[in-house]
mmCIF file of C-alpha atoms in Angstrom:
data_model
loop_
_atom_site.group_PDB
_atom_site.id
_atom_site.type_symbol
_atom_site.label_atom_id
_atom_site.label_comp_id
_atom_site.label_asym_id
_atom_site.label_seq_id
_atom_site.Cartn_x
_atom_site.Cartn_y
_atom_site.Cartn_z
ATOM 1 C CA UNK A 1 6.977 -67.475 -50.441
ATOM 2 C CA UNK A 2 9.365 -68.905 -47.771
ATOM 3 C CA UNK A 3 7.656 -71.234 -45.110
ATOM 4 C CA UNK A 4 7.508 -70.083 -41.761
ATOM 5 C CA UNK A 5 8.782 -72.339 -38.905
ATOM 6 C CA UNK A 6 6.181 -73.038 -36.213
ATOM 7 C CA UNK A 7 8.797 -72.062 -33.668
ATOM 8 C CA UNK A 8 8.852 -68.374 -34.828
ATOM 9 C CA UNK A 9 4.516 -68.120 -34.653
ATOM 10 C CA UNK A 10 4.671 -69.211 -30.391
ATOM 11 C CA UNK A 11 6.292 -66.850 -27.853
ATOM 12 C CA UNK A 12 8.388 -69.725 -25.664
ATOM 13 C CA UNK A 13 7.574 -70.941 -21.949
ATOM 14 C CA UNK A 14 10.585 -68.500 -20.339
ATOM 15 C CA UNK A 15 9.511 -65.527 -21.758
ATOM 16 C CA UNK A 16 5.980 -65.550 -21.185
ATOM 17 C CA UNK A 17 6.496 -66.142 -17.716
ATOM 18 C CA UNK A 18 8.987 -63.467 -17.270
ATOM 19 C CA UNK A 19 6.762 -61.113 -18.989
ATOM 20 C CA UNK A 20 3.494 -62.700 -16.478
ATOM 21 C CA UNK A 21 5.698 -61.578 -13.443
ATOM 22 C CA UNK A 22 6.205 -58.042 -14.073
ATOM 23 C CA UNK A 23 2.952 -56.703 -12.919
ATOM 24 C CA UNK A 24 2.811 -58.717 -10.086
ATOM 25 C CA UNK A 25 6.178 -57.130 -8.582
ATOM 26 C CA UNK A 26 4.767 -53.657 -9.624
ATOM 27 C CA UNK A 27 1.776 -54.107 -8.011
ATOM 28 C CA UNK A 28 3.584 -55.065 -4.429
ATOM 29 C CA UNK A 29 6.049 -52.159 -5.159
ATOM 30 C CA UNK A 30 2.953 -50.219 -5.460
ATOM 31 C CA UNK A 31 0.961 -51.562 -2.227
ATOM 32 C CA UNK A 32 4.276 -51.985 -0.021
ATOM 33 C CA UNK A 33 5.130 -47.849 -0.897
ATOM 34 C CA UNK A 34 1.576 -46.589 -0.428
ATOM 35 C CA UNK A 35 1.369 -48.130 3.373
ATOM 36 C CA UNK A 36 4.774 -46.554 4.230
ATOM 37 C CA UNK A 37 3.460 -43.431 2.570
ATOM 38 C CA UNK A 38 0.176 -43.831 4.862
ATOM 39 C CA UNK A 39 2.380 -44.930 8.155
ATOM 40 C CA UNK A 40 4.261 -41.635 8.009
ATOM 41 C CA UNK A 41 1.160 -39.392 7.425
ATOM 42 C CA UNK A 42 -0.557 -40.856 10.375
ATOM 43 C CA UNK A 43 2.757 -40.530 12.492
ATOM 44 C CA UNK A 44 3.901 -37.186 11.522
ATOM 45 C CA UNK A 45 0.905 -35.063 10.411
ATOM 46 C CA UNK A 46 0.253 -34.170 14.193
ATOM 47 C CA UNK A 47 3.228 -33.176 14.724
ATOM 48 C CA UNK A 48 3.765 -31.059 11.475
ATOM 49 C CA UNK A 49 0.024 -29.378 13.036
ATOM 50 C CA UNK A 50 1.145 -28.706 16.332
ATOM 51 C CA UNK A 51 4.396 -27.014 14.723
ATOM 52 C CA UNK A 52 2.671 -24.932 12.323
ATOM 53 C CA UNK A 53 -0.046 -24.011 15.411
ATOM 54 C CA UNK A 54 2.726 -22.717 17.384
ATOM 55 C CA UNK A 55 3.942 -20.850 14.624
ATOM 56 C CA UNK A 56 0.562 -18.870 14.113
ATOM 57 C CA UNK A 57 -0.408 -18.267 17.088
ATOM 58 C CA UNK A 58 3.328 -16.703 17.969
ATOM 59 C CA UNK A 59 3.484 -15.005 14.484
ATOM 60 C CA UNK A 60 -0.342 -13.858 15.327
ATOM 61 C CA UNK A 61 0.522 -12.644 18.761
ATOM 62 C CA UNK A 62 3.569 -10.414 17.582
ATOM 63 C CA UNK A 63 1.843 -8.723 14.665
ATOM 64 C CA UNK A 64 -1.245 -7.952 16.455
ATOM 65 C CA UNK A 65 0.965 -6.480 19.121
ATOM 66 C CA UNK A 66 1.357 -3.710 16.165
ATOM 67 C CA UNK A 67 -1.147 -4.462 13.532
ATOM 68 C CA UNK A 68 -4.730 -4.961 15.191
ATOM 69 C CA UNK A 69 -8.373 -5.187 14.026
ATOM 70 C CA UNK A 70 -10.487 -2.181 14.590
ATOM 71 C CA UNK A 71 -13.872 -2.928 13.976
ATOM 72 C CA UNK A 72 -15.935 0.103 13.637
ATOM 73 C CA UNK A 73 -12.935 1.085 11.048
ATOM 74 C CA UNK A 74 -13.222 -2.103 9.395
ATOM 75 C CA UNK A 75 -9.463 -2.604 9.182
ATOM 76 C CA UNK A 76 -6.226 -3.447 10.486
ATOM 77 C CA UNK A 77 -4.667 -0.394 12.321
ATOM 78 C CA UNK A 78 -0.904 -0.167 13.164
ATOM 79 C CA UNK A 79 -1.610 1.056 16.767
ATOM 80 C CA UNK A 80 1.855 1.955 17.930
ATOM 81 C CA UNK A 81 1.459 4.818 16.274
ATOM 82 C CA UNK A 82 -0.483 7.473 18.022
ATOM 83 C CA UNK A 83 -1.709 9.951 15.183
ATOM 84 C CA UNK A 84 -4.112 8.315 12.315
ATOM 85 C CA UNK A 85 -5.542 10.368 9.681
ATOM 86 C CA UNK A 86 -7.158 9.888 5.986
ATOM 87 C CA UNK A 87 -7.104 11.488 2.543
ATOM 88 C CA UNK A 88 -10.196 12.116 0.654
ATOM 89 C CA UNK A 89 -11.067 13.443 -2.950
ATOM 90 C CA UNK A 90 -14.597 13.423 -4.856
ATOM 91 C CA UNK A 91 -14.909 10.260 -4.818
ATOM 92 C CA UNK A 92 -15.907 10.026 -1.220
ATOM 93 C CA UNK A 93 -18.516 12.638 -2.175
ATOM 94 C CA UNK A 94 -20.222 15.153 0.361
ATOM 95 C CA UNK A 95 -18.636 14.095 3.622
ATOM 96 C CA UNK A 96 -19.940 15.181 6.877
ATOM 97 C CA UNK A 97 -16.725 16.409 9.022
ATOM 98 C CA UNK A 98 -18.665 16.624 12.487
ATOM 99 C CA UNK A 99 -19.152 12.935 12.192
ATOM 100 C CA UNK A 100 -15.462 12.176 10.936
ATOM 101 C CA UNK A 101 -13.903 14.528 14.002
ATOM 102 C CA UNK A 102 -16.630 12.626 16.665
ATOM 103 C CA UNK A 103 -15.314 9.198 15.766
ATOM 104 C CA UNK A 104 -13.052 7.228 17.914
ATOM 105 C CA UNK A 105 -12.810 3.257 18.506
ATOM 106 C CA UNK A 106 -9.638 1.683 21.084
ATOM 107 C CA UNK A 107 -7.906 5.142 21.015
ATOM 108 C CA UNK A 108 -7.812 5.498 16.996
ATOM 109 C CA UNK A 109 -9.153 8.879 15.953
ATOM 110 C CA UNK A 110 -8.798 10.825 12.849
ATOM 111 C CA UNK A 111 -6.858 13.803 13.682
ATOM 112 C CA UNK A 112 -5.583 15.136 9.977
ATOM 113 C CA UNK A 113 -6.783 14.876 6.480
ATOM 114 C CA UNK A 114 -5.031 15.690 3.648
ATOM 115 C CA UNK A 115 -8.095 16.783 0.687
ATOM 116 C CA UNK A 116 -7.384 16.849 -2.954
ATOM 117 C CA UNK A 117 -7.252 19.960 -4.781
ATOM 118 C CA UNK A 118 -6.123 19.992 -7.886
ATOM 119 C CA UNK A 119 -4.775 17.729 -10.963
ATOM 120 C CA UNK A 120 -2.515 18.085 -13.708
ATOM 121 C CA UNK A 121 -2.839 21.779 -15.530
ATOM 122 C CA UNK A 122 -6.569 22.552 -15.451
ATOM 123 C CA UNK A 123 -8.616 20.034 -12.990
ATOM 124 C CA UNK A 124 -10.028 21.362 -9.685
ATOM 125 C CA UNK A 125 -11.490 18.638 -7.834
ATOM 126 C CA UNK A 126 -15.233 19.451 -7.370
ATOM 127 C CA UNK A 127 -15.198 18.701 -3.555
ATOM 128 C CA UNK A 128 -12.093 20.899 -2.596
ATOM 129 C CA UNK A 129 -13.395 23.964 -1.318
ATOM 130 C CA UNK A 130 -16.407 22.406 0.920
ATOM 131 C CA UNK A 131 -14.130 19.381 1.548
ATOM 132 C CA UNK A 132 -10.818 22.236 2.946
ATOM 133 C CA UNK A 133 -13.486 24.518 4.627
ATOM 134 C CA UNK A 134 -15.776 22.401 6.969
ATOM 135 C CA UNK A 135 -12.604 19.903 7.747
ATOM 136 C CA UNK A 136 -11.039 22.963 9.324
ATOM 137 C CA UNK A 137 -14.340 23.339 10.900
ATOM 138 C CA UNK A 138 -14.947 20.417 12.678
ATOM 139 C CA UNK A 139 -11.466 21.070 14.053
ATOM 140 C CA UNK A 140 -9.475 18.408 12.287
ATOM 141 C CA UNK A 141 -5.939 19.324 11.209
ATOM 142 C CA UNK A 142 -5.579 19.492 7.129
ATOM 143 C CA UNK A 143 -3.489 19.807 4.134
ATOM 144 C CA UNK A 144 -4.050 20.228 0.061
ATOM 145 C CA UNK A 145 -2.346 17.836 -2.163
ATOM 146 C CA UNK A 146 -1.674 18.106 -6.244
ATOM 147 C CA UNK A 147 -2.116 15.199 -8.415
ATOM 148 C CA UNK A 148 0.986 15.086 -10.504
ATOM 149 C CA UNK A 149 0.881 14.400 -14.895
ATOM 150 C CA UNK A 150 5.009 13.948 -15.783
ATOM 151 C CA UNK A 151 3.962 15.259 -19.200
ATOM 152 C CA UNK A 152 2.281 18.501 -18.620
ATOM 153 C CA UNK A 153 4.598 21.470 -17.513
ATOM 154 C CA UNK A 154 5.545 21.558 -13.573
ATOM 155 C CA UNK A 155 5.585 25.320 -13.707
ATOM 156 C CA UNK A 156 2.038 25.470 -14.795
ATOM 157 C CA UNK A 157 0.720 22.551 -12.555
ATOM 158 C CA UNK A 158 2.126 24.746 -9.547
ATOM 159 C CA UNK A 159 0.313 27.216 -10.604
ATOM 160 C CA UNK A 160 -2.985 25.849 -10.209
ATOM 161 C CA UNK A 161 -2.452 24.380 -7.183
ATOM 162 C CA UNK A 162 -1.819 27.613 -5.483
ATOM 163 C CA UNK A 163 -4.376 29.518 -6.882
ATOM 164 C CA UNK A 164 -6.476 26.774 -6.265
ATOM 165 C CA UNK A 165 -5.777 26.377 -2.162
ATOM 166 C CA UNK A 166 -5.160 28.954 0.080
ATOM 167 C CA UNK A 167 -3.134 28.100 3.059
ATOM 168 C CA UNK A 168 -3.216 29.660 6.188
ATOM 169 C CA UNK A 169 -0.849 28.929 9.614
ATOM 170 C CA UNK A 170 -1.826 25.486 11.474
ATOM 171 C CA UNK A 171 -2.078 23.504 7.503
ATOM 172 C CA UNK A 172 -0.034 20.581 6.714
ATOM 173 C CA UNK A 173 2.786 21.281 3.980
ATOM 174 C CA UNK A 174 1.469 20.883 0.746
ATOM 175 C CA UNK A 175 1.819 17.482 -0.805
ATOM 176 C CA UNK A 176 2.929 16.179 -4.563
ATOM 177 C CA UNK A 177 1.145 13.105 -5.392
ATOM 178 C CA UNK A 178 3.371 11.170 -7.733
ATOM 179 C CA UNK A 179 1.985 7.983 -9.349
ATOM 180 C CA UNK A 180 2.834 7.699 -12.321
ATOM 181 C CA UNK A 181 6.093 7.950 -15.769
ATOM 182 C CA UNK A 182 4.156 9.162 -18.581
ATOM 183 C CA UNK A 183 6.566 7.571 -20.565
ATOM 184 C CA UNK A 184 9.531 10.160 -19.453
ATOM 185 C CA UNK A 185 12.684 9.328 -18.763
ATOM 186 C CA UNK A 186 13.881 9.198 -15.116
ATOM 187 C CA UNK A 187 15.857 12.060 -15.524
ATOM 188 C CA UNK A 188 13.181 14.177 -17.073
ATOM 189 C CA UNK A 189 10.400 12.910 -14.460
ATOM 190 C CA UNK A 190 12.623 14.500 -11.556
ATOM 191 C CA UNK A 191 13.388 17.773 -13.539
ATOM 192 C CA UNK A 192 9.580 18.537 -14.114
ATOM 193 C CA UNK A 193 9.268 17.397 -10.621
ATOM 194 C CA UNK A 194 11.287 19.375 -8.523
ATOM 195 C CA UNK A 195 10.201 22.707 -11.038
ATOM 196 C CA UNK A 196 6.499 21.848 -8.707
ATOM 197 C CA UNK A 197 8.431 21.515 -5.811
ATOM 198 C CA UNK A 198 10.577 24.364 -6.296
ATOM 199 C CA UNK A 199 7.962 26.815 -6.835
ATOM 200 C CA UNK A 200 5.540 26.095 -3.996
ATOM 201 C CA UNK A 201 8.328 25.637 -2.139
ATOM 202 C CA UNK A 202 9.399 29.448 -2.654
ATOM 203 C CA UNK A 203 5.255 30.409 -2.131
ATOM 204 C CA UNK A 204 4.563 28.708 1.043
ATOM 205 C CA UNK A 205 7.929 29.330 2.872
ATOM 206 C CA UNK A 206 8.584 24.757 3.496
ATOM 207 C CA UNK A 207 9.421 21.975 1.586
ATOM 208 C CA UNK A 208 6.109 20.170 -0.048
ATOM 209 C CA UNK A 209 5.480 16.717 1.177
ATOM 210 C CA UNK A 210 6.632 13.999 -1.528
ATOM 211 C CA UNK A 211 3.230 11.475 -1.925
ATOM 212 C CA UNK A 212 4.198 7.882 -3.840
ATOM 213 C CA UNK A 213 3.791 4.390 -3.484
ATOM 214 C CA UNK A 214 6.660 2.099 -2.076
ATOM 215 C CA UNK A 215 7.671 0.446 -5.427
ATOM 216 C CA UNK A 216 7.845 4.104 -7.417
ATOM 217 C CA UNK A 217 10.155 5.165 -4.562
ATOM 218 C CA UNK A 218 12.814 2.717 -5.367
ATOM 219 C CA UNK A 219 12.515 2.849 -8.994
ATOM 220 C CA UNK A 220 12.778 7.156 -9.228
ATOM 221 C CA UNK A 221 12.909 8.849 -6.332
ATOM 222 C CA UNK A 222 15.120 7.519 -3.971
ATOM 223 C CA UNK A 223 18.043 9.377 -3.540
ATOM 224 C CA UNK A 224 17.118 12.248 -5.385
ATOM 225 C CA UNK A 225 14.961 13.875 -2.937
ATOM 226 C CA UNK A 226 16.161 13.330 0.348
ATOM 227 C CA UNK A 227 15.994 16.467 2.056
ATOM 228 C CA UNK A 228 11.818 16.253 1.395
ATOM 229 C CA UNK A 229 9.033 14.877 3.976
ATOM 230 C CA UNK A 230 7.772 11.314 2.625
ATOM 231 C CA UNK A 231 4.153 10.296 2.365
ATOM 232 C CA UNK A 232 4.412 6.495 1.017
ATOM 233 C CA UNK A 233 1.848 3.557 0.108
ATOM 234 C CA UNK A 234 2.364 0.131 0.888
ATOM 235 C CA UNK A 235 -1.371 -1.269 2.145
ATOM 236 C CA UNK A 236 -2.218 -4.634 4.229
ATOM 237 C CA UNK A 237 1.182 -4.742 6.036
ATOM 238 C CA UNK A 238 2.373 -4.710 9.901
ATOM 239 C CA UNK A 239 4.916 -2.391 9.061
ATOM 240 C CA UNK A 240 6.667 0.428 6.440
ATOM 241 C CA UNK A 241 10.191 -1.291 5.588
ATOM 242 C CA UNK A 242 11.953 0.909 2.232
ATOM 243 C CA UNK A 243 15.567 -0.424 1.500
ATOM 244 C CA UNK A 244 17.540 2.400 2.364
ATOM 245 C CA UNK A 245 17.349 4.803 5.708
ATOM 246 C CA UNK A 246 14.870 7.074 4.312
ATOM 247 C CA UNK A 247 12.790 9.138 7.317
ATOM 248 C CA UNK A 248 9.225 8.665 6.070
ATOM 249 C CA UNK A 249 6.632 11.158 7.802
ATOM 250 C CA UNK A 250 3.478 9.386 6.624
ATOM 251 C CA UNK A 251 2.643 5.659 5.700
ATOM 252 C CA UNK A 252 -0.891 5.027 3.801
ATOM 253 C CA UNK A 253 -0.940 1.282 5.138
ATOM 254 C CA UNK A 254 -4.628 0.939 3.874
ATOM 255 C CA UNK A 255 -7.238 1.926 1.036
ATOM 256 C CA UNK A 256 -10.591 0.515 2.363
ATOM 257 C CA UNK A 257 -11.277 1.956 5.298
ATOM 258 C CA UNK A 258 -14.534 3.024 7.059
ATOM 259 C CA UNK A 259 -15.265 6.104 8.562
ATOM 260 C CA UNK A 260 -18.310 7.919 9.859
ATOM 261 C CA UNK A 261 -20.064 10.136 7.887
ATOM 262 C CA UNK A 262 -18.127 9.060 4.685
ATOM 263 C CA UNK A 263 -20.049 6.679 2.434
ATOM 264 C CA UNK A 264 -17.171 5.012 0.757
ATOM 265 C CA UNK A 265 -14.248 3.437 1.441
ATOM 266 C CA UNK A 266 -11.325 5.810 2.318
ATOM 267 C CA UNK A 267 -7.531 5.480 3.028
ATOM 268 C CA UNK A 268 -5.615 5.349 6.185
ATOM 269 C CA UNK A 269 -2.540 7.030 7.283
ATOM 270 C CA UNK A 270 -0.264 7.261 10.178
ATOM 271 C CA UNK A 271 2.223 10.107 10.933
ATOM 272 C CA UNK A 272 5.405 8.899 12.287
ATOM 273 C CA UNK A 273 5.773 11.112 15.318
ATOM 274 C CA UNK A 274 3.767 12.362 18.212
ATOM 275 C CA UNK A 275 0.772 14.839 17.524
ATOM 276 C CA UNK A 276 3.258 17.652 18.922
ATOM 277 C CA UNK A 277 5.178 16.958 16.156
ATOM 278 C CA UNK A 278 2.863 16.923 14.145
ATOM 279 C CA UNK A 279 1.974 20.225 15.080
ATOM 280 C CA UNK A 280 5.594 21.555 14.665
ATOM 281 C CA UNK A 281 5.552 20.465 10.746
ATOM 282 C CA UNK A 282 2.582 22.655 10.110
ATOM 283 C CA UNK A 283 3.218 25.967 8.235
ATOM 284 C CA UNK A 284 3.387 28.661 10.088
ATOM 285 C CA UNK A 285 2.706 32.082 7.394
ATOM 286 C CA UNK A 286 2.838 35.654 8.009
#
């Protein structure tokens, strides 16, 4: 075995200072950063406060100008426009209209209801006929609306719908409530569409009222069906913005609403016009 040299067992005098010193600078690097670091807190966090105070209260001011708490509804209105409404199904359960039609709270009242009637080829919601009958009524201003299935046959979901509702002058345009694909392709989801559309078009004498949400608009419908009235969803926002120039006729801007004399929460609507006009987009039969 060779002998070790002593010199090779002790670390020498240089090096173990130089490796002594490192922490030492470290630890100043350390101390000297984290005062700067506490220096500019203390000198800029009021101002970065006061900027981003301004900024709410400004931002605050200008959307509440158009998007305001209503308390007895229990939500955010968009009060520039002048004609609210709601849409209800079963699942508000027995409703009393005299209640909805009394209810007013800083100039929002409910002034038109769209109730629905019927789903895909065979469902009649259970709440329809009381639900069209006593809204009409209490004098409130109302329309029927279909819940669309893309894989049963448009012909036959027309059908139902209009032997399901009967419309008389004064109701909203019937409305197609389109939600959902079923796994068709785009181009077969607007042919079994506009078969609906087509036919209770030709029964009622005016174009049905197209029902979607914001997002299913731009995927599939826009562009294809132009010359149609648009109901669209987009909740919890100041305003309806879609990417192209589209005239939409109703916004449902919320789905929690409260109302008198309904139990559960409901969704909100605005129309985008006056209540004359309104008016003037209601059928008028023979």
């Amino acid at each position: 075995m060779a002998k070790r040299s002593n010199s090779s067992t002790r670390p020498s005098s240089k090096k173990s200072k130089r490796t002594q010193g490192i922490p030492i600078r470290y630890f100043w690097w350390k101390v000297s950063g984290f005062l700067l670091l506490m220096c500019m807190i203390v000198f800029y966090a009021p101002m970065v406060q006061a900027f981003l105070a301004i900024k709410e209260s400004v931002s605050g001011e200008l959307t509440d100008y158009r998007y305001a708490h209503v308390e007895s509804y229990g939500i955010k209105i968009p009060k520039r426009f002048k004609v609210h409404g709601i849409d209800v199904s079963k699942y508000q359960s027995r409703i009393d209209w005299e209640s909805v039609k009394k209810m007013e709270d800083e100039g929002v009242k409910i002034d038109f209801v769209f109730i629905k009637a019927t789903e895909g080829q065979f469902t009649i919601d259970s709440y329809f006929q009381r639900n069209w009958r006593q809204c009409k009524n209490a004098g409130l201003m109302r329309g029927a609306y279909h819940y669309f299935k893309p894989r049963k046959s448009g012909k036959w979901q027309a059908l139902l719908f209009l032997q399901t509702v009967n419309f008389e002058s004064g109701d909203l345009p019937p409305v197609l409530d389109i939600e959902e694909t079923g796994r068709l392709s785009p181009e077969d989801l607007r042919a079994n569409l506009k078969e609906w559309l087509d036919i209770v078009e030709k029964k009622v004498g005016e174009k049905p009222i197209i029902y979607t949400g914001s997002k299913f608009y731009e995927d599939y419908l826009k562009g294809y069906f132009d010359e149609y009235p648009y109901w669209i969803a987009h909740y919890y926002q100041s305003s309806l913005k879609l990417e192209d120039d589209t005239r939409w006729s109703f916004w449902q801007h919320s789905d929690i609403g409260k109302v008198n004399g309904i139990r559960h929460k409901v969704d909100f609507n605005v129309f985008n016009g006056s209540l004359e006009d309104l008016k003037d987009l209601c059928l008028e039969l023979d």
